[in-house]
Coordinates of C-alpha atoms in Angstrom, one line a residue:
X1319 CA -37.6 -16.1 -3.4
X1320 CA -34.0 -14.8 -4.4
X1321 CA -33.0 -15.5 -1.2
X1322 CA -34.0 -19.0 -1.2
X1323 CA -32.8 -20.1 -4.6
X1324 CA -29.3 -18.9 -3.5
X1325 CA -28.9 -20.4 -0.4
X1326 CA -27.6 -23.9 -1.6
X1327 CA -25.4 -22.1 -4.4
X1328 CA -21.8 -22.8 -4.0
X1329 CA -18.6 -20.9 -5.9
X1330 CA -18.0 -24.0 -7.6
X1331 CA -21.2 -23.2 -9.8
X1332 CA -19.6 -20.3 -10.8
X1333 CA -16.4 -22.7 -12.1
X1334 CA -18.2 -24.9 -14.8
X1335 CA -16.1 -24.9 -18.4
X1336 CA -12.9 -22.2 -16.4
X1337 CA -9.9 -22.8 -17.8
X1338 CA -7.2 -23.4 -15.1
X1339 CA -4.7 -20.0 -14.6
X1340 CA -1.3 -20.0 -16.4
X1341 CA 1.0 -19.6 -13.1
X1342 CA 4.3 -17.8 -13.0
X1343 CA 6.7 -17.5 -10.3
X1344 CA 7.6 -14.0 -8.3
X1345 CA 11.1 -14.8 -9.1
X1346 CA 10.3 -14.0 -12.6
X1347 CA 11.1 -11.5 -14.4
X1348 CA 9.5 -9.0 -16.4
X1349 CA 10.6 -10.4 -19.9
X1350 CA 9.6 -13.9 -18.9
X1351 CA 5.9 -12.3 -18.1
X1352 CA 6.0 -10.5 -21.5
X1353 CA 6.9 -14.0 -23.3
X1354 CA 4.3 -15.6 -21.3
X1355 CA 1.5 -13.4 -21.9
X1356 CA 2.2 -13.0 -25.5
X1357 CA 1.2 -16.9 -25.7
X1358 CA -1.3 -16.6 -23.5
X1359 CA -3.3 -14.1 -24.8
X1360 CA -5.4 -11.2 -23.6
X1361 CA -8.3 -13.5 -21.7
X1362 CA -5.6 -15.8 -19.6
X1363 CA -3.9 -13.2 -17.1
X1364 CA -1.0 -14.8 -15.2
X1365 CA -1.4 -15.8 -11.7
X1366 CA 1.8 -15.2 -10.0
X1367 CA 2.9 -17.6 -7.1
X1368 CA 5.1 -17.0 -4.1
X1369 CA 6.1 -19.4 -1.4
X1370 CA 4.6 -19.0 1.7
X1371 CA 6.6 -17.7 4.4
X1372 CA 4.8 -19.3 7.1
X1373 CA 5.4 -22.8 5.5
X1374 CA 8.0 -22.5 2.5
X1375 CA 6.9 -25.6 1.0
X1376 CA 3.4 -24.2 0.0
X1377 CA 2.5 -21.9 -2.6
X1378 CA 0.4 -18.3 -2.6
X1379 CA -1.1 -16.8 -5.3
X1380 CA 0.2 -12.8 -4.6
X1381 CA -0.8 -10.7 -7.6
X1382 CA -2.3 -11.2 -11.4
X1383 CA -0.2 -10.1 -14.4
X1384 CA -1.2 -8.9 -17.7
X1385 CA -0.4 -7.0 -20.4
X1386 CA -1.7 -3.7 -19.0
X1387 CA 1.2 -4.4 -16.1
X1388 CA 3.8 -4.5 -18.5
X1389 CA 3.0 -1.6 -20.9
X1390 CA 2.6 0.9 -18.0
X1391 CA 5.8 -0.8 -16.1
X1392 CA 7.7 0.3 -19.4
X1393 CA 6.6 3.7 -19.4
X1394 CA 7.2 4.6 -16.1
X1395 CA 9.6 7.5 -16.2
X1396 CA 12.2 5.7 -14.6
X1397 CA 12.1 3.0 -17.4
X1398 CA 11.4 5.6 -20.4
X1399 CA 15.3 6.0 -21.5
X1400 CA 16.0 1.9 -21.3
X1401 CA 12.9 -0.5 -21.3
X1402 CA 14.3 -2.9 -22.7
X1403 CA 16.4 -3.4 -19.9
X1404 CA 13.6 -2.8 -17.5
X1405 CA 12.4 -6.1 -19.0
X1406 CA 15.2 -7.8 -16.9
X1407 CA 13.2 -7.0 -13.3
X1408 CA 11.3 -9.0 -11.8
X1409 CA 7.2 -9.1 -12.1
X1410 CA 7.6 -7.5 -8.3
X1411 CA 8.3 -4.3 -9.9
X1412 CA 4.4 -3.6 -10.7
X1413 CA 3.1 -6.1 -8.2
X1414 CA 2.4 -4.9 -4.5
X1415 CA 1.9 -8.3 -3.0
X1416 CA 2.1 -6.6 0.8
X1417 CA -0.6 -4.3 -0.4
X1418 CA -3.0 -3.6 2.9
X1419 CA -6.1 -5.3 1.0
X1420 CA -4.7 -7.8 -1.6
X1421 CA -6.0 -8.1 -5.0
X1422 CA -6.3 -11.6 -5.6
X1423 CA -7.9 -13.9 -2.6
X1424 CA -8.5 -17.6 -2.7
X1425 CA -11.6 -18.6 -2.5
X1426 CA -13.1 -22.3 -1.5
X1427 CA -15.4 -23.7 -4.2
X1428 CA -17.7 -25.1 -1.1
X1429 CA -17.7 -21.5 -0.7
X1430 CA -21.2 -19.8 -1.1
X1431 CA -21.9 -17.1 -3.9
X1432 CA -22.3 -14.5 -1.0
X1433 CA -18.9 -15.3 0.7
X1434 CA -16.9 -14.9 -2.8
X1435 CA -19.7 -11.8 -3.5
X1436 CA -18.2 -10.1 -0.2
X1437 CA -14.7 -10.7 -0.8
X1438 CA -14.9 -8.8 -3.9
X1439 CA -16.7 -5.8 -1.7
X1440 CA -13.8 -6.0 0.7
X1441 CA -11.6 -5.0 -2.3
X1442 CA -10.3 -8.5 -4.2
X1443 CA -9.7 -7.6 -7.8
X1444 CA -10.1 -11.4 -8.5
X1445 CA -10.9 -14.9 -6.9
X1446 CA -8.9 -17.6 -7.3
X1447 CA -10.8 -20.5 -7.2
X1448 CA -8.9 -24.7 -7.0
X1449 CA -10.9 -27.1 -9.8
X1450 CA -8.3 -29.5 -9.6
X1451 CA -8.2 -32.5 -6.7
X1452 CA -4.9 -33.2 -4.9
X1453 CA -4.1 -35.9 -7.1
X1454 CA -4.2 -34.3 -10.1
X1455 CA -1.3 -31.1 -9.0
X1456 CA 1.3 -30.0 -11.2
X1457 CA 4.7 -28.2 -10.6
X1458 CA 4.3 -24.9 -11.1
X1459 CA 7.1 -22.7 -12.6
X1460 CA 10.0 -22.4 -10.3
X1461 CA 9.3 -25.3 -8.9
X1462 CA 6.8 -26.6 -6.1
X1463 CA 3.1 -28.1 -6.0
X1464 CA -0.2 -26.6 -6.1
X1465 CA -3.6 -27.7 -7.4
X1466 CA -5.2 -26.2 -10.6
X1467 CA -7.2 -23.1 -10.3
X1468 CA -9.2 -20.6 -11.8
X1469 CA -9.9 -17.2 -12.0
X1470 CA -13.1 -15.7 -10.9
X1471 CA -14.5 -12.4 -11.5
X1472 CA -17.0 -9.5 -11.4
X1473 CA -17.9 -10.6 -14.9
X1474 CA -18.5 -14.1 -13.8
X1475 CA -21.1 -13.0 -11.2
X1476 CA -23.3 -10.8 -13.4
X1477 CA -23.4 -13.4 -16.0
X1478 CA -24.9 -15.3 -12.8
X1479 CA -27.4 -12.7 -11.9
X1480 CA -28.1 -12.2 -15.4
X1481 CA -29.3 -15.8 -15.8
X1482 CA -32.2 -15.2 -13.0
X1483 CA -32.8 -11.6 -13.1
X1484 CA -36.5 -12.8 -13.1
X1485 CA -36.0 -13.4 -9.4
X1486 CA -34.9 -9.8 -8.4
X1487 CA -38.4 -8.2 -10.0
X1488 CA -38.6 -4.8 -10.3
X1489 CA -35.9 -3.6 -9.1
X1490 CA -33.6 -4.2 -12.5
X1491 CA -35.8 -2.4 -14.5
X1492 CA -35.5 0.5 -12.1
X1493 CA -33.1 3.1 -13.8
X1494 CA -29.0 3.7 -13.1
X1495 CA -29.9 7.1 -12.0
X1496 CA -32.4 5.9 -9.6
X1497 CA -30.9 3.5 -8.1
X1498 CA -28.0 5.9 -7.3
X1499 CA -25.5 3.9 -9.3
X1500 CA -24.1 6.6 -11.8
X1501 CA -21.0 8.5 -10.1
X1502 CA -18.7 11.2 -10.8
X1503 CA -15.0 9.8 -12.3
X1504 CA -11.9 10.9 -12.1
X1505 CA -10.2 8.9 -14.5
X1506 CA -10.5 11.4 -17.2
X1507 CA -7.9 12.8 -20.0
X1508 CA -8.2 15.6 -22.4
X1509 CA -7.7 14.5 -25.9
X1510 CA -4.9 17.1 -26.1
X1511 CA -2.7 15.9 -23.1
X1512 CA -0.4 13.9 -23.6
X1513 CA -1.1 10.3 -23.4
X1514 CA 2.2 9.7 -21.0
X1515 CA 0.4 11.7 -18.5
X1516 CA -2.2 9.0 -18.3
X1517 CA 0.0 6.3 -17.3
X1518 CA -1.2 6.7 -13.7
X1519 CA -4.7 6.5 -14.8
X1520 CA -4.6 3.6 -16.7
X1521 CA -3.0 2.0 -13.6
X1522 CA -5.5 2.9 -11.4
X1523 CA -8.5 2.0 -13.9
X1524 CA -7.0 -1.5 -13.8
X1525 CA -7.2 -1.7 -10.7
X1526 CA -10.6 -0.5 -10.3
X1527 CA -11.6 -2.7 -13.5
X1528 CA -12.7 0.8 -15.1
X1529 CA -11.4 2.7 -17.9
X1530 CA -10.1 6.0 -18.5
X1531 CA -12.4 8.7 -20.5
X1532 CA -10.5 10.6 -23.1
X1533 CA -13.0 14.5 -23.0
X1534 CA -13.0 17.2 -25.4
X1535 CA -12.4 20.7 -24.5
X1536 CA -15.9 21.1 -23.5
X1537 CA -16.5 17.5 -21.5
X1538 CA -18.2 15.1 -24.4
X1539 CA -17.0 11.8 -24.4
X1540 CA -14.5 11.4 -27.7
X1541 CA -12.9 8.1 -26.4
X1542 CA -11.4 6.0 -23.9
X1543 CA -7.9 4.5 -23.0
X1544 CA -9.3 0.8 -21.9
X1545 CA -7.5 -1.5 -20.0
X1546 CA -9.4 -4.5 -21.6
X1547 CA -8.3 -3.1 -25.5
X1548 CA -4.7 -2.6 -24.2
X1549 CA -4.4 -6.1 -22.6
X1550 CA -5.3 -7.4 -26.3
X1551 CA -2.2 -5.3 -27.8
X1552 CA 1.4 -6.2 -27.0
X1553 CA 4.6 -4.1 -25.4
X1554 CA 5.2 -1.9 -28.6
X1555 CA 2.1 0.2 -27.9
X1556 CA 4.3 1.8 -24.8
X1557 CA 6.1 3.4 -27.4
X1558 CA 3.0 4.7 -28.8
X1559 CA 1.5 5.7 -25.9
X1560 CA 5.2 7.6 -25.2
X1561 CA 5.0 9.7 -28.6
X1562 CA 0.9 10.7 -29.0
X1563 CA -1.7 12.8 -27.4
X1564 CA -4.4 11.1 -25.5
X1565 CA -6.4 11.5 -28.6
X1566 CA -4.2 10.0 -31.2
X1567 CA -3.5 7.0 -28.9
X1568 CA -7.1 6.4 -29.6
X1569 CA -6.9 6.5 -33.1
X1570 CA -3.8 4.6 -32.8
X1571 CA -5.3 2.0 -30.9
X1572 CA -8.3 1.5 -32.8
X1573 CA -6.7 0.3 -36.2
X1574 CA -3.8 -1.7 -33.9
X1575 CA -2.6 -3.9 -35.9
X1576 CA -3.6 -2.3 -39.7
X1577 CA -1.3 0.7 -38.9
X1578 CA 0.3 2.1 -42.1
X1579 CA 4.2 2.2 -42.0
X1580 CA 3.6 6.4 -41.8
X1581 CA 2.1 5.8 -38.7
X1582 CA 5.0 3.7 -37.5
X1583 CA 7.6 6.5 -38.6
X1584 CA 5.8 9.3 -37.0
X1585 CA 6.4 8.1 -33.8
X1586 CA 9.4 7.3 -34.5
X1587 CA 10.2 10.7 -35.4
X1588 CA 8.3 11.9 -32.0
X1589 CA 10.6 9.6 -30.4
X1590 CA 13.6 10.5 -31.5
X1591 CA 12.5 14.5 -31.0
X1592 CA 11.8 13.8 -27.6
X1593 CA 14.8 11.8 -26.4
X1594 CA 12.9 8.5 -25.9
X1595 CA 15.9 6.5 -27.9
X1596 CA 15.1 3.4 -25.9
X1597 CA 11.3 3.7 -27.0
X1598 CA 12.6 2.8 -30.8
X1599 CA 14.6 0.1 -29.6
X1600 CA 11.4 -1.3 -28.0
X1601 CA 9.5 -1.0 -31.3
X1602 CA 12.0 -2.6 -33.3
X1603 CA 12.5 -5.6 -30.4
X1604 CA 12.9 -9.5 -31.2
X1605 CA 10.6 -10.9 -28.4
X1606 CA 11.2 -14.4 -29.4
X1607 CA 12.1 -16.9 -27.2
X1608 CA 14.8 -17.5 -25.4
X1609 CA 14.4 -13.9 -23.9
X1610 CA 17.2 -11.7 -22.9
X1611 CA 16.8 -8.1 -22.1
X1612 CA 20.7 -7.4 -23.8
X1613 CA 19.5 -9.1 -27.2
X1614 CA 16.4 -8.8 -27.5
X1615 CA 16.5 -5.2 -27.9
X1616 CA 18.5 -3.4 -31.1
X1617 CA 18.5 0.1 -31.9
X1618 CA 16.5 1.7 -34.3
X1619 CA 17.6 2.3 -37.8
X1620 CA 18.7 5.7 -38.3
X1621 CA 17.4 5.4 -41.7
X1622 CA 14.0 5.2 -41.2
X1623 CA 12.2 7.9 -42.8
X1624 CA 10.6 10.5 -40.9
X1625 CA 7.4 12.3 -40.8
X1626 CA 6.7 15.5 -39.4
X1627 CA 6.5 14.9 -35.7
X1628 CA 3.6 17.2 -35.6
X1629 CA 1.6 15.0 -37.3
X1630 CA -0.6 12.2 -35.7
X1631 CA -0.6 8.4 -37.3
X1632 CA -2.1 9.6 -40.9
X1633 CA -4.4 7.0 -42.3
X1634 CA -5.9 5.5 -38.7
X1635 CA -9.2 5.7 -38.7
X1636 CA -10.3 8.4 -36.1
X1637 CA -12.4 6.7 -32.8
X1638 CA -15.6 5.4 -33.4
X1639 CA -18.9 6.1 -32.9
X1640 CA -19.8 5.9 -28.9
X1641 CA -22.4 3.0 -28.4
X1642 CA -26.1 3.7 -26.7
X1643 CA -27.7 1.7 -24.6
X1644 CA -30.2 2.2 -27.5
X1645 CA -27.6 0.0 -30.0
X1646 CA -25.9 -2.4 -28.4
X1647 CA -25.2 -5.3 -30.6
X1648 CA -25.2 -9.6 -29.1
X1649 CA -22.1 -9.7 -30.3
X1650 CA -19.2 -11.2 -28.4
X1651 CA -16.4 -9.0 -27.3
X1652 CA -14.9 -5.3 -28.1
X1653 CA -14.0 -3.8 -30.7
X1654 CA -11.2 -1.0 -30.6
X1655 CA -11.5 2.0 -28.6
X1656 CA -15.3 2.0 -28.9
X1657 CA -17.0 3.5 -25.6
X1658 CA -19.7 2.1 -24.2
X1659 CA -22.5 4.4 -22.8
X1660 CA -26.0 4.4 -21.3
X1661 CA -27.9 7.3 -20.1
X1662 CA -28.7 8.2 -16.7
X1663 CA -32.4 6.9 -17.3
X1664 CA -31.3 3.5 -18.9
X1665 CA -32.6 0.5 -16.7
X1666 CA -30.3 -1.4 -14.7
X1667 CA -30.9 -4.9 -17.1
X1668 CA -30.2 -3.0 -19.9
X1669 CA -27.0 -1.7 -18.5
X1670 CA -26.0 -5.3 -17.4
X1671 CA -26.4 -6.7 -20.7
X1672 CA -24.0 -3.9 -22.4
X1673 CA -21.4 -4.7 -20.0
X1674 CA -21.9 -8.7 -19.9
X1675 CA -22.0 -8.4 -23.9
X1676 CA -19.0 -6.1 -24.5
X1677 CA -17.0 -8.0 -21.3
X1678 CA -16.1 -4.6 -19.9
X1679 CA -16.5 -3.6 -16.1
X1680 CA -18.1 -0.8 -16.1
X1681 CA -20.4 1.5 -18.8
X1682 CA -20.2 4.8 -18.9
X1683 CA -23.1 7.3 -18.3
X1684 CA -23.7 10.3 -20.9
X1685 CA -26.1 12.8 -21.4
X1686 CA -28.3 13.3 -25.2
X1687 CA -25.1 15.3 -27.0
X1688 CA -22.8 13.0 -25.0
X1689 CA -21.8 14.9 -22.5
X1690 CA -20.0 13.0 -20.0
X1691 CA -22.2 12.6 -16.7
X1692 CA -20.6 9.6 -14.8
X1693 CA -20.2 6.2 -14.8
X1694 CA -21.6 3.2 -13.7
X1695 CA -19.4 0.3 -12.4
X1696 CA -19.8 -3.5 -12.3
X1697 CA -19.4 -3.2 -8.3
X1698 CA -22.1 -1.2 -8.1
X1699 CA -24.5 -3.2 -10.0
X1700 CA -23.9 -6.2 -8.1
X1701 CA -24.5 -4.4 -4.6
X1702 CA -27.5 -4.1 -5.6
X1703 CA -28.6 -7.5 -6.3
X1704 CA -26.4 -8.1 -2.3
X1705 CA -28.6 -5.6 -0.6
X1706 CA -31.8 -7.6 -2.4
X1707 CA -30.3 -10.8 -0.7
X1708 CA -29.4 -9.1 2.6

């Protein structure tokens, strides 16, 4: 029956109400994608365009930006002592466009749901989709022509499953564990590490549309460093995540935006013990357009008072409460740092709803006293629902 009802399903089903992408040119830089994502916002990546070498005069869609790019372009150790003059690169810097399996494709919307379903399985981070005709093209940035398009996701296709689940009885009320979908990760921090040394992690979560577990001494879950929270923070929280443990990012993290002014000074004063003098410049940064990298930046005021640099952000509240598959909430969105966890016995549905409601890619899998077990990925779930159609 599942079979049947998808067979006449195109990609362009999957379209309905997208808003088009907000393109960007290769040629960019760095500080242009900053100012650009900062109006954006955290939903409306960048889709960055590059002419095609085979015929100039066309357009190709090479990488995604977002604000996850940027923050871990900045603290790369090469950029640690001047980021603000990093900002002056081009987005190349942290895009591999001649990577062996690229991470955006381009997908037909006559295309059927299986096609785009497989180009995600052959490694595409994200689909991009045209919803515009001819007619109706625009000059991108930099110049040239290409029709509107949208992006298209992991998130978009279990929100599509979702709607008939009905159709794939019994298997999603079978469990995580049984259907072999919890697996190890190794995208995991100590809470005592520092929080520069998951730089590379966070990289590679975005990639993989994960996150990266922040573990106690003794393996429970205590946090996470998420991609999907960063991407809602902007470029000052490299400097944060410069100065604190793995641990106090969390905490950092999750009152972004409230922080008292004695969080602000103790990382300054971690800065400033450390060496990171282009860090403070970074916090103390006029981002407002026109952007350029030599005045954007200014140096931080010497007399800022400083707190002890042993001590972490003082009044942020400490990371909240993991969520069970027992307790998840309808409503929309994340909020902070709060993990998101099922158990290993927690029905496939029931984990798909968790991740469709908190938007995140992935849940992750703990034991009763939260040990962490595993985790169970987006890309997983839907295999299952392409093996049913197989």
């Amino acid at each position: 029956m599942a079979a049947s009802w998808l067979q006449d399903r195109e990609v362009a089903d999957l379209c309905i109400g997208k808003p088009p992408t907000r393109p960007i040119p290769l040629s960019a830089t760095v500080g242009d994608a900053l100012l650009a994502l900062r109006s954006a916002g955290a939903d409306d990546p960048l889709a960055v365009w590059a002419a095609d070498r085979a015929a100039p005069e066309r357009r190709t869609c090479v990488g995604k930006a977002c604000m996850v790019d940027v923050i871990c372009y900045l603290c790369a150790e090469e950029n640690l002592d001047a980021p603000c003059a990093a900002l002056g690169a081009p987005v190349s810097a942290f895009l591999f466009p001649n990577a062996a399996t690229p991470l955006v494709r381009r997908v037909e919307p006559s295309s059927s749901i299986l096609e785009a379903l497989d180009a995600i399985f052959d490694g595409a981070q994200s689909l991009v989709v045209p919803i515009r005709a001819a007619a109706s093209r625009r000059k991108l940035a930099g110049g040239g022509c290409s029709a509107e398009f949208c992006w298209l996701t992991q998130e978009d296709f279990l929100r599509f499953f979702l709607n008939s689940i009905a159709l794939f009885s019994p298997v999603p009320a079978l469990s995580v564990s049984d259907l072999g979908l919890v697996r190890p990760t190794a995208l995991t921090v100590s809470h005592r590490e520092p929080a520069l040394s998951a730089v590379p992690l966070i990289r590679a979560s975005l990639t993989e549309q994960t996150s990266v577990a922040v573990i106690s001494n003794n393996g429970r879950l205590v946090g996470e460093i998420s991609p999907s929270t960063l991407a809602h923070l902007d470029e000052r929280v490299a400097a944060a995540l410069a100065a604190l443990s793995a641990g106090e990012l969390t905490a950092y993290i999750d009152c972004s935006g409230t922080q008292p002014e004695s969080a602000t000074r103790s990382i300054k004063a971690r800065l400033r013990e450390k060496g990171l003098l282009g860090m403070l410049e970074l916090l103390d940064a006029d981002f407002s357009p026109p952007f350029s990298p030599a005045t954007s930046c200014s140096s931080s005021s010497s007399s800022d008072d400083e707190s002890s640099p042993s001590a972490a952000p003082s009044n942020c509240r400490r990371p909240r409460r993991l969520r069970s598959v027992r307790s998840y909430s309808a409503r929309m969105g994340r909020q902070s740092e709060e993990a998101i966890v099922c158990h290993p016995w927690s029905s496939l549905v029931a984990v798909m709803i968790q991740a469709s409601t908190h938007r995140v890619g992935y849940v992750w899998v703990v034991d009763d006293d939260y040990f962490l077990v595993g985790i169970v990925t987006l890309s997983d779930m839907l295999k299952v629902f392409r093996e049913q159609l197989a």
